[in-house]
Amino acid sequence: MVRPEETGGGSAPARGREATRARILESARELFTNEGYGAVSSRMIAAHAGVNVALINRYFGAKRGLLSEILREDGVFPGLIEGDPDTLTRRLAEHAVGRLYGEGTALQRALDHSSGDPDLQAVYEGRLKSAMLDPLSAYLGGDDAPVHASLVAAVLLGLTRVRLIEGATALRAYDRARLTGRVQALLDLCLADLEADDG
Amino acid sequence: MVRPEETGGGSAPARGREATRARILESARELFTNEGYGAVSSRMIAAHAGVNVALINRYFGAKRGLLSEILREDGVFPGLIEGDPDTLTRRLAEHAVGRLYGEGTALQRALDHSSGDPDLQAVYEGRLKSAMLDPLSAYLGGDDAPVHASLVAAVLLGLTRVRLIEGATALRAYDRARLTGRVQALLDLCLADLEADDG
DNA sequence: GGTATATGTAAACGCTGTTGACCTGTCAAA
DNA sequence: TTTGACAGGTCAACAGCGTTTACATATACC
């Protein structure tokens, strides 16, 4: 099976499943990165890729499928969980605070900015558990690990949410190092075993 | 100026600016409560109110205006901030945990469930600061009050977010009283002055 | 060569929020 | 009483969305 996409060196866009799929995916990634998710329509992606609109649904099921595929390839969450357990909360705190300052990949920033979209929420919903809660829970271990992981996720997601909603001006006006310290303290408390008061 | 809306006792829906406005608003509130925001279209609201679609935009500017008006009337956040300062975090924690268990008004629950919608986010964006961050900040007092308020907001919003995204099954499987205690501890830490390590 | 099968295209579907042109009933002034 | 103004309401359309269906075409195999 010789695919034609490697035979033609002409100016016409390559045909063939893989080439077309890749072209759509690349266009979507670029547009999502520059414009956000909700601001980019299926037709815009198709036009940018030089491809018919229907092919998006043919190859990715729906616009949402494009997003899902991109996040699958790039990974929703960077590999913060692996590493020295003693500095886990430090790493998470630094990452979360960094996000407040607009750090992270361009795609991450773009998606943070349009994270209100129901599609995005649905895709995250499918990935957060498998990409964050479960690994974190397994990493922590113990009976209360799922609770600890959920609380950590709550703090991290909440910081993103505050940034989304009010720009986190108050937090960014604070000293960054101290803010990081405070967040880390919160995360440590999320992970603490509080059996003392219950016995 | 005798308005006709109080003269007719017949079966025809009352006309007149105020009556129509109220009917649209009431229909929107009911539908939003039962179906969520995104699932309800302008035409559905108009049909339910027995009114032409165009009147929604005439009286409320846009669909978003309806939501904004409803939230303005009902108040986005209940009066949790007022009261004994010593039990503030307790009240907030109980409220937040209660939300995890599906408590709160029907409208609150419905809007929580469709909080991904960009319209909803925009309206919240306009209200969160004035209805939560600013009062809380003023209530707390002190130089770091804005930071404390933002952190509190982050924890509260994060819990909502976790519930949205994974149903908060892990948190609800935990003992409710202990969960409330943990959340309160987090909130207390948000409000704590951590000047010790800095001098 | 003939034919099945992938690949791409064009046009529509049903829906959305929103708007502009048009009626219509009521009220005030002439 | 006639006229005009105007608020209130209706209708049909607009432009856009994501998605789908029917069709054309190019490729690969027998």
PDB file of N, CA, C and O in Angstrom, chain B residues 5 11-13 21 30-31 34 39 74 76 88 100 105 118 135 138 147-148 152 155 167 176 181 186 188:
ATOM      1  N   GLU B   5     -52.831  46.267  32.514  1.00  0.00           N
ATOM      2  CA  GLU B   5     -52.560  44.920  33.031  1.00  0.00           C
ATOM      3  C   GLU B   5     -53.363  44.609  34.278  1.00  0.00           C
ATOM      4  O   GLU B   5     -53.463  43.466  34.677  1.00  0.00           O
ATOM      5  N   SER B  11     -58.581  35.474  30.376  1.00  0.00           N
ATOM      6  CA  SER B  11     -57.578  34.431  30.261  1.00  0.00           C
ATOM      7  C   SER B  11     -56.378  34.874  29.434  1.00  0.00           C
ATOM      8  O   SER B  11     -55.336  34.255  29.499  1.00  0.00           O
ATOM      9  N   ALA B  12     -56.539  35.927  28.666  1.00  0.00           N
ATOM     10  CA  ALA B  12     -55.426  36.397  27.836  1.00  0.00           C
ATOM     11  C   ALA B  12     -54.310  36.909  28.742  1.00  0.00           C
ATOM     12  O   ALA B  12     -54.578  37.543  29.759  1.00  0.00           O
ATOM     13  N   PRO B  13     -53.056  36.593  28.387  1.00  0.00           N
ATOM     14  CA  PRO B  13     -51.949  37.049  29.215  1.00  0.00           C
ATOM     15  C   PRO B  13     -51.909  38.569  29.260  1.00  0.00           C
ATOM     16  O   PRO B  13     -52.155  39.239  28.274  1.00  0.00           O
ATOM     17  N   ARG B  21     -42.321  41.879  31.258  1.00  0.00           N
ATOM     18  CA  ARG B  21     -40.980  41.713  31.817  1.00  0.00           C
ATOM     19  C   ARG B  21     -40.977  40.659  32.913  1.00  0.00           C
ATOM     20  O   ARG B  21     -40.137  39.767  32.951  1.00  0.00           O
ATOM     21  N   GLU B  30     -37.570  29.806  36.131  1.00  0.00           N
ATOM     22  CA  GLU B  30     -38.071  28.434  36.251  1.00  0.00           C
ATOM     23  C   GLU B  30     -37.299  27.482  35.339  1.00  0.00           C
ATOM     24  O   GLU B  30     -36.887  26.391  35.752  1.00  0.00           O
ATOM     25  N   LEU B  31     -37.097  27.890  34.094  1.00  0.00           N
ATOM     26  CA  LEU B  31     -36.421  27.004  33.147  1.00  0.00           C
ATOM     27  C   LEU B  31     -34.950  26.843  33.510  1.00  0.00           C
ATOM     28  O   LEU B  31     -34.407  25.734  33.439  1.00  0.00           O
ATOM     29  N   ASN B  34     -34.719  24.383  36.265  1.00  0.00           N
ATOM     30  CA  ASN B  34     -35.013  22.989  35.953  1.00  0.00           C
ATOM     31  C   ASN B  34     -34.063  22.386  34.924  1.00  0.00           C
ATOM     32  O   ASN B  34     -33.844  21.176  34.936  1.00  0.00           O
ATOM     33  N   ALA B  39     -28.840  24.846  28.481  1.00  0.00           N
ATOM     34  CA  ALA B  39     -29.822  23.960  27.854  1.00  0.00           C
ATOM     35  C   ALA B  39     -31.120  24.689  27.517  1.00  0.00           C
ATOM     36  O   ALA B  39     -32.001  24.113  26.879  1.00  0.00           O
ATOM     37  N   ASP B  74     -31.683  37.504  43.135  1.00  0.00           N
ATOM     38  CA  ASP B  74     -31.570  36.451  44.135  1.00  0.00           C
ATOM     39  C   ASP B  74     -30.328  36.592  44.995  1.00  0.00           C
ATOM     40  O   ASP B  74     -30.255  36.042  46.084  1.00  0.00           O
ATOM     41  N   VAL B  76     -26.059  36.343  44.343  1.00  0.00           N
ATOM     42  CA  VAL B  76     -25.254  35.202  43.925  1.00  0.00           C
ATOM     43  C   VAL B  76     -24.806  34.392  45.134  1.00  0.00           C
ATOM     44  O   VAL B  76     -24.840  33.173  45.140  1.00  0.00           O
ATOM     45  N   LEU B  88     -16.676  32.378  61.000  1.00  0.00           N
ATOM     46  CA  LEU B  88     -16.801  32.621  59.557  1.00  0.00           C
ATOM     47  C   LEU B  88     -16.346  31.412  58.750  1.00  0.00           C
ATOM     48  O   LEU B  88     -17.065  30.920  57.874  1.00  0.00           O
ATOM     49  N   LEU B 100     -21.328  20.261  48.002  1.00  0.00           N
ATOM     50  CA  LEU B 100     -20.878  18.965  47.488  1.00  0.00           C
ATOM     51  C   LEU B 100     -21.991  17.928  47.587  1.00  0.00           C
ATOM     52  O   LEU B 100     -22.076  17.012  46.777  1.00  0.00           O
ATOM     53  N   THR B 105     -29.991  26.252  47.037  1.00  0.00           N
ATOM     54  CA  THR B 105     -31.254  26.423  46.327  1.00  0.00           C
ATOM     55  C   THR B 105     -31.216  25.684  44.995  1.00  0.00           C
ATOM     56  O   THR B 105     -30.144  25.368  44.474  1.00  0.00           O
ATOM     57  N   PRO B 118     -19.957  30.128  28.929  1.00  0.00           N
ATOM     58  CA  PRO B 118     -19.254  31.414  28.896  1.00  0.00           C
ATOM     59  C   PRO B 118     -20.101  32.569  29.414  1.00  0.00           C
ATOM     60  O   PRO B 118     -19.584  33.451  30.091  1.00  0.00           O
ATOM     61  N   PRO B 135     -16.430  42.204  49.769  1.00  0.00           N
ATOM     62  CA  PRO B 135     -16.971  42.153  51.125  1.00  0.00           C
ATOM     63  C   PRO B 135     -16.093  41.354  52.071  1.00  0.00           C
ATOM     64  O   PRO B 135     -15.837  41.781  53.196  1.00  0.00           O
ATOM     65  N   ALA B 138     -13.044  43.358  52.911  1.00  0.00           N
ATOM     66  CA  ALA B 138     -13.354  44.429  53.857  1.00  0.00           C
ATOM     67  C   ALA B 138     -13.632  43.863  55.243  1.00  0.00           C
ATOM     68  O   ALA B 138     -13.242  44.440  56.254  1.00  0.00           O
ATOM     69  N   VAL B 147      -5.442  39.259  49.615  1.00  0.00           N
ATOM     70  CA  VAL B 147      -4.837  37.954  49.357  1.00  0.00           C
ATOM     71  C   VAL B 147      -5.598  36.865  50.109  1.00  0.00           C
ATOM     72  O   VAL B 147      -5.924  35.808  49.557  1.00  0.00           O
ATOM     73  N   HIS B 148      -5.905  37.141  51.362  1.00  0.00           N
ATOM     74  CA  HIS B 148      -6.663  36.163  52.139  1.00  0.00           C
ATOM     75  C   HIS B 148      -8.002  35.855  51.468  1.00  0.00           C
ATOM     76  O   HIS B 148      -8.395  34.703  51.340  1.00  0.00           O
ATOM     77  N   VAL B 152      -9.278  32.249  49.986  1.00  0.00           N
ATOM     78  CA  VAL B 152     -10.536  31.644  50.418  1.00  0.00           C
ATOM     79  C   VAL B 152     -11.421  31.351  49.212  1.00  0.00           C
ATOM     80  O   VAL B 152     -11.982  30.253  49.070  1.00  0.00           O
ATOM     81  N   VAL B 155     -10.230  28.287  47.326  1.00  0.00           N
ATOM     82  CA  VAL B 155     -10.595  27.004  47.929  1.00  0.00           C
ATOM     83  C   VAL B 155     -12.071  26.697  47.691  1.00  0.00           C
ATOM     84  O   VAL B 155     -12.437  25.586  47.295  1.00  0.00           O
ATOM     85  N   GLY B 167     -17.500  14.765  40.083  1.00  0.00           N
ATOM     86  CA  GLY B 167     -18.594  14.382  40.943  1.00  0.00           C
ATOM     87  C   GLY B 167     -18.244  14.359  42.413  1.00  0.00           C
ATOM     88  O   GLY B 167     -19.091  14.127  43.250  1.00  0.00           O
ATOM     89  N   ARG B 176     -18.462  13.219  56.493  1.00  0.00           N
ATOM     90  CA  ARG B 176     -18.812  14.604  56.204  1.00  0.00           C
ATOM     91  C   ARG B 176     -18.289  15.586  57.264  1.00  0.00           C
ATOM     92  O   ARG B 176     -17.793  16.655  56.935  1.00  0.00           O
ATOM     93  N   GLY B 181     -14.361  19.709  58.677  1.00  0.00           N
ATOM     94  CA  GLY B 181     -13.247  20.147  59.500  1.00  0.00           C
ATOM     95  C   GLY B 181     -12.002  20.428  58.677  1.00  0.00           C
ATOM     96  O   GLY B 181     -11.304  21.428  58.889  1.00  0.00           O
ATOM     97  N   LEU B 186      -8.394  24.418  56.075  1.00  0.00           N
ATOM     98  CA  LEU B 186      -7.807  25.061  54.901  1.00  0.00           C
ATOM     99  C   LEU B 186      -8.151  26.546  54.870  1.00  0.00           C
ATOM    100  O   LEU B 186      -7.293  27.391  54.616  1.00  0.00           O
ATOM    101  N   ASP B 188      -8.977  28.436  57.371  1.00  0.00           N
ATOM    102  CA  ASP B 188      -8.258  29.124  58.438  1.00  0.00           C
ATOM    103  C   ASP B 188      -6.826  29.433  58.021  1.00  0.00           C
ATOM    104  O   ASP B 188      -6.305  30.507  58.313  1.00  0.00           O
TER     105      ASP B 188
END
